[in-house]
Amino acid sequence: MERVTIEARRRWDLGKNGSHRLRETGWVPAVVYGKDTDPLPLAVEQAFMDRLLHNPEARNQICDLKVDDMKQLAVLVRDYQLDPIRGELIHVDLMVVNEQRVIKVKVPIETVGVPVGVKTAGGMLVVLVREVPIECLPQHIPAVIRLDVSGLDLNQSLRVRDLQLGDKVTILMDPEVNIAHVEETRAAVAEEAPAEGAAEAAAAGGEQEDEES
């Protein structure tokens, strides 16, 4: 996807009151930092950041940060905070990245498809891992990891080793960890029980007829 530019400005009015006044103008407090960059308080436009953070394809992607007359920086959105009551964006952390240096991030997993065990056997898909830690150069970070679960039948699972990310990305998790599986529901088990009972009764009846004859 096209590289996004985040427009920001230096923030001088610090503290709780300063942050409150800033949010009233449609901007939110932010900070940019990095291995060779001292933390710098910034202000970013709330509406723009809302759109960026609600786009799954834009997460974990390198953005260009423009701050006043400063040199443009390559950054990642490292973290952000929402108001616990209103759900509004209240702070953003931006991390400067060296595009020639490997970094570690967590990438979300998105399941694709409906498992055959759900469609034909009444099973239920259970997702145990929602994100995985990876290591790679910034430009190779996937926005999301899509995992096809359509082939899963009852009691089958997909593990970390089943993720296909290519040779430019290293997954930092035990390959045997179970990501998702299809399990039987109580309703499916309840339906099987009467059927099995009927089959056993029919078999028993057949044996009794043989003995009487």
CSV table of C-alpha atoms in Angstrom, one decimal:
chain,number,residue,atom,x,y,z
A,1,MET,CA,0.0,0.0,0.0
A,2,GLU,CA,1.1,3.6,-0.5
A,3,ARG,CA,3.2,5.0,2.3
A,4,VAL,CA,1.3,7.3,4.7
A,5,THR,CA,2.6,10.7,5.8
A,6,ILE,CA,1.7,11.8,9.4
A,7,GLU,CA,1.7,15.5,9.8
A,8,ALA,CA,2.6,16.6,13.3
A,9,ARG,CA,3.8,19.7,15.2
A,10,ARG,CA,5.9,20.3,18.2
A,11,ARG,CA,4.0,20.3,21.5
A,12,TRP,CA,5.0,22.9,24.0
A,13,ASP,CA,2.0,23.1,26.3
A,14,LEU,CA,2.6,20.0,28.4
A,15,GLY,CA,0.9,18.4,31.3
A,16,LYS,CA,-2.7,17.3,31.9
A,17,ASN,CA,-4.2,20.7,31.3
A,18,GLY,CA,-2.2,21.2,28.2
A,19,SER,CA,-3.3,17.8,26.8
A,20,HIS,CA,-6.9,18.6,27.6
A,21,ARG,CA,-6.7,22.0,25.8
A,22,LEU,CA,-5.0,20.3,22.8
A,23,ARG,CA,-7.8,17.7,22.4
A,24,GLU,CA,-10.4,20.4,22.4
A,25,THR,CA,-8.8,21.7,19.2
A,26,GLY,CA,-9.1,18.3,17.4
A,27,TRP,CA,-5.5,17.3,18.0
A,28,VAL,CA,-4.1,14.7,20.4
A,29,PRO,CA,-0.8,14.4,22.3
A,30,ALA,CA,1.9,12.1,20.9
A,31,VAL,CA,5.5,11.3,21.4
A,32,VAL,CA,8.2,10.1,19.0
A,33,TYR,CA,11.3,8.3,20.2
A,34,GLY,CA,13.9,5.8,19.0
A,35,LYS,CA,17.2,4.3,19.6
A,36,ASP,CA,19.0,7.4,18.4
A,37,THR,CA,16.2,9.8,19.0
A,38,ASP,CA,15.4,11.5,22.3
A,39,PRO,CA,11.6,11.5,23.2
A,40,LEU,CA,9.9,14.5,21.5
A,41,PRO,CA,6.4,15.7,22.5
A,42,LEU,CA,4.2,16.1,19.5
A,43,ALA,CA,0.6,16.9,18.5
A,44,VAL,CA,-1.1,14.9,15.7
A,45,GLU,CA,-4.5,15.4,14.1
A,46,GLN,CA,-7.1,13.2,15.8
A,47,ALA,CA,-9.4,12.6,12.8
A,48,PHE,CA,-6.4,11.5,10.6
A,49,MET,CA,-5.0,9.2,13.3
A,50,ASP,CA,-8.5,7.7,13.8
A,51,ARG,CA,-8.7,6.8,10.2
A,52,LEU,CA,-5.1,5.4,10.2
A,53,LEU,CA,-5.6,3.2,13.3
A,54,HIS,CA,-9.0,1.8,12.1
A,55,ASN,CA,-7.4,0.6,8.9
A,56,PRO,CA,-6.0,-2.9,9.5
A,57,GLU,CA,-3.8,-2.6,6.4
A,58,ALA,CA,-2.1,0.5,7.7
A,59,ARG,CA,-1.1,-1.0,11.1
A,60,ASN,CA,2.5,-2.0,11.5
A,61,GLN,CA,3.4,-0.2,8.3
A,62,ILE,CA,6.1,2.4,8.0
A,63,CYS,CA,4.9,6.0,7.9
A,64,ASP,CA,6.7,9.2,7.1
A,65,LEU,CA,6.6,11.7,10.0
A,66,LYS,CA,6.8,15.4,9.1
A,67,VAL,CA,7.3,17.7,12.1
A,68,ASP,CA,7.5,21.4,11.4
A,69,ASP,CA,10.8,22.1,9.7
A,70,MET,CA,12.5,19.0,11.1
A,71,LYS,CA,14.0,16.2,9.0
A,72,GLN,CA,11.4,13.7,7.9
A,73,LEU,CA,11.5,10.5,9.9
A,74,ALA,CA,10.4,6.9,9.2
A,75,VAL,CA,8.2,5.7,12.1
A,76,LEU,CA,5.8,3.0,13.3
A,77,VAL,CA,2.8,3.5,15.5
A,78,ARG,CA,4.1,1.6,18.5
A,79,ASP,CA,1.2,2.1,20.8
A,80,TYR,CA,-1.9,4.3,21.4
A,81,GLN,CA,-4.4,4.9,24.3
A,82,LEU,CA,-8.1,5.3,24.2
A,83,ASP,CA,-10.4,7.0,26.7
A,84,PRO,CA,-11.8,4.1,28.8
A,85,ILE,CA,-15.3,5.6,28.8
A,86,ARG,CA,-15.7,7.5,25.5
A,87,GLY,CA,-13.4,5.3,23.5
A,88,GLU,CA,-11.7,8.4,21.9
A,89,LEU,CA,-8.0,8.5,21.0
A,90,ILE,CA,-6.1,10.3,23.7
A,91,HIS,CA,-2.4,9.5,23.0
A,92,VAL,CA,-0.1,8.1,20.4
A,93,ASP,CA,3.4,6.6,20.6
A,94,LEU,CA,5.5,6.8,17.5
A,95,MET,CA,8.8,4.9,17.2
A,96,VAL,CA,11.6,5.9,14.8
A,97,VAL,CA,12.9,3.0,12.8
A,98,ASN,CA,16.1,2.4,10.9
A,99,GLU,CA,14.9,0.7,7.6
A,100,GLN,CA,18.2,-1.2,7.4
A,101,ARG,CA,17.9,-2.7,10.9
A,102,VAL,CA,15.8,-5.7,12.0
A,103,ILE,CA,13.1,-4.9,14.5
A,104,LYS,CA,10.6,-7.0,16.6
A,105,VAL,CA,6.8,-6.3,16.4
A,106,LYS,CA,3.6,-8.2,17.0
A,107,VAL,CA,1.3,-8.8,14.0
A,108,PRO,CA,-2.4,-9.7,14.2
A,109,ILE,CA,-3.8,-13.0,12.8
A,110,GLU,CA,-6.9,-13.0,10.7
A,111,THR,CA,-8.7,-16.2,9.9
A,112,VAL,CA,-10.1,-16.8,6.4
A,113,GLY,CA,-12.8,-19.1,5.4
A,114,VAL,CA,-15.3,-21.4,7.3
A,115,PRO,CA,-13.9,-24.7,8.5
A,116,VAL,CA,-15.5,-27.8,6.9
A,117,GLY,CA,-16.0,-29.1,10.5
A,118,VAL,CA,-18.2,-26.2,11.2
A,119,LYS,CA,-20.2,-26.3,8.0
A,120,THR,CA,-20.8,-30.1,7.9
A,121,ALA,CA,-20.4,-31.4,11.4
A,122,GLY,CA,-21.7,-28.6,13.6
A,123,GLY,CA,-18.3,-27.9,15.1
A,124,MET,CA,-17.0,-24.6,16.5
A,125,LEU,CA,-13.8,-22.7,15.5
A,126,VAL,CA,-11.7,-21.8,18.5
A,127,VAL,CA,-8.9,-19.2,17.9
A,128,LEU,CA,-6.3,-19.3,20.7
A,129,VAL,CA,-3.7,-16.9,19.3
A,130,ARG,CA,-4.7,-13.5,18.0
A,131,GLU,CA,-1.2,-12.1,17.2
A,132,VAL,CA,2.4,-13.4,16.9
A,133,PRO,CA,5.7,-11.8,17.5
A,134,ILE,CA,8.0,-11.5,14.5
A,135,GLU,CA,11.4,-10.2,13.5
A,136,CYS,CA,12.3,-8.6,10.2
A,137,LEU,CA,13.3,-5.4,8.4
A,138,PRO,CA,10.6,-2.7,8.8
A,139,GLN,CA,9.7,-2.8,5.1
A,140,HIS,CA,8.8,-6.5,5.3
A,141,ILE,CA,6.4,-6.3,8.2
A,142,PRO,CA,3.1,-7.7,7.1
A,143,ALA,CA,0.0,-5.6,8.1
A,144,VAL,CA,-1.9,-8.8,9.0
A,145,ILE,CA,-1.3,-12.6,8.8
A,146,ARG,CA,-4.1,-14.3,7.1
A,147,LEU,CA,-4.7,-18.0,8.1
A,148,ASP,CA,-6.9,-20.2,5.9
A,149,VAL,CA,-9.0,-22.4,8.2
A,150,SER,CA,-11.4,-23.7,5.6
A,151,GLY,CA,-9.8,-27.2,5.5
A,152,LEU,CA,-10.1,-27.8,9.3
A,153,ASP,CA,-12.4,-30.7,10.3
A,154,LEU,CA,-13.5,-31.7,13.8
A,155,ASN,CA,-10.6,-32.0,16.2
A,156,GLN,CA,-8.1,-30.7,13.7
A,157,SER,CA,-5.8,-27.7,14.4
A,158,LEU,CA,-3.4,-25.3,12.8
A,159,ARG,CA,-0.1,-24.4,14.5
A,160,VAL,CA,2.5,-21.7,14.3
A,161,ARG,CA,4.5,-23.8,11.9
A,162,ASP,CA,1.6,-23.6,9.5
A,163,LEU,CA,2.0,-19.8,9.0
A,164,GLN,CA,3.6,-19.0,5.7
A,165,LEU,CA,5.5,-15.7,5.9
A,166,GLY,CA,8.4,-16.3,3.6
A,167,ASP,CA,12.1,-16.2,4.3
A,168,LYS,CA,12.3,-12.5,5.1
A,169,VAL,CA,10.3,-12.8,8.3
A,170,THR,CA,11.2,-14.8,11.4
A,171,ILE,CA,8.4,-15.9,13.8
A,172,LEU,CA,9.4,-15.6,17.4
A,173,MET,CA,7.1,-18.3,18.8
A,174,ASP,CA,7.2,-22.0,19.4
A,175,PRO,CA,6.2,-23.6,16.1
A,176,GLU,CA,4.1,-26.2,18.0
A,177,VAL,CA,1.8,-23.6,19.6
A,178,ASN,CA,-1.8,-24.3,18.6
A,179,ILE,CA,-3.3,-21.2,16.9
A,180,ALA,CA,-6.8,-22.4,16.0
A,181,HIS,CA,-8.8,-25.7,16.1
A,182,VAL,CA,-12.3,-27.0,15.5
A,183,GLU,CA,-14.0,-28.6,18.5
A,184,GLU,CA,-17.2,-30.5,18.9
A,185,THR,CA,-20.1,-28.5,20.4
A,186,ARG,CA,-22.4,-29.9,23.1
A,187,ALA,CA,-25.2,-29.8,20.6
A,188,ALA,CA,-23.3,-31.9,18.1
A,189,VAL,CA,-22.3,-34.4,20.9
A,190,ALA,CA,-26.0,-34.6,22.0
A,191,GLU,CA,-27.1,-35.4,18.5
A,192,GLU,CA,-24.6,-38.2,18.2
A,193,ALA,CA,-25.5,-39.9,21.4
A,194,PRO,CA,-29.1,-40.8,20.5
A,195,ALA,CA,-28.0,-42.0,17.1
A,196,GLU,CA,-25.4,-44.2,18.7
A,197,GLY,CA,-27.9,-45.5,21.2
A,198,ALA,CA,-30.4,-46.3,18.4
A,199,ALA,CA,-27.7,-48.2,16.5
A,200,GLU,CA,-26.8,-50.2,19.6
A,201,ALA,CA,-30.4,-51.0,20.3
A,202,ALA,CA,-31.0,-52.2,16.8
A,203,ALA,CA,-27.9,-54.4,17.0
A,204,ALA,CA,-29.1,-55.8,20.3
A,205,GLY,CA,-32.6,-56.5,18.8
A,206,GLY,CA,-31.0,-58.3,15.9
A,207,GLU,CA,-29.0,-60.6,18.2
A,208,GLN,CA,-32.1,-61.4,20.3
A,209,GLU,CA,-34.1,-62.4,17.2
A,210,ASP,CA,-31.2,-64.7,16.2
A,211,GLU,CA,-31.2,-66.4,19.6
A,212,GLU,CA,-35.0,-66.9,19.5
A,213,SER,CA,-34.9,-68.4,16.1
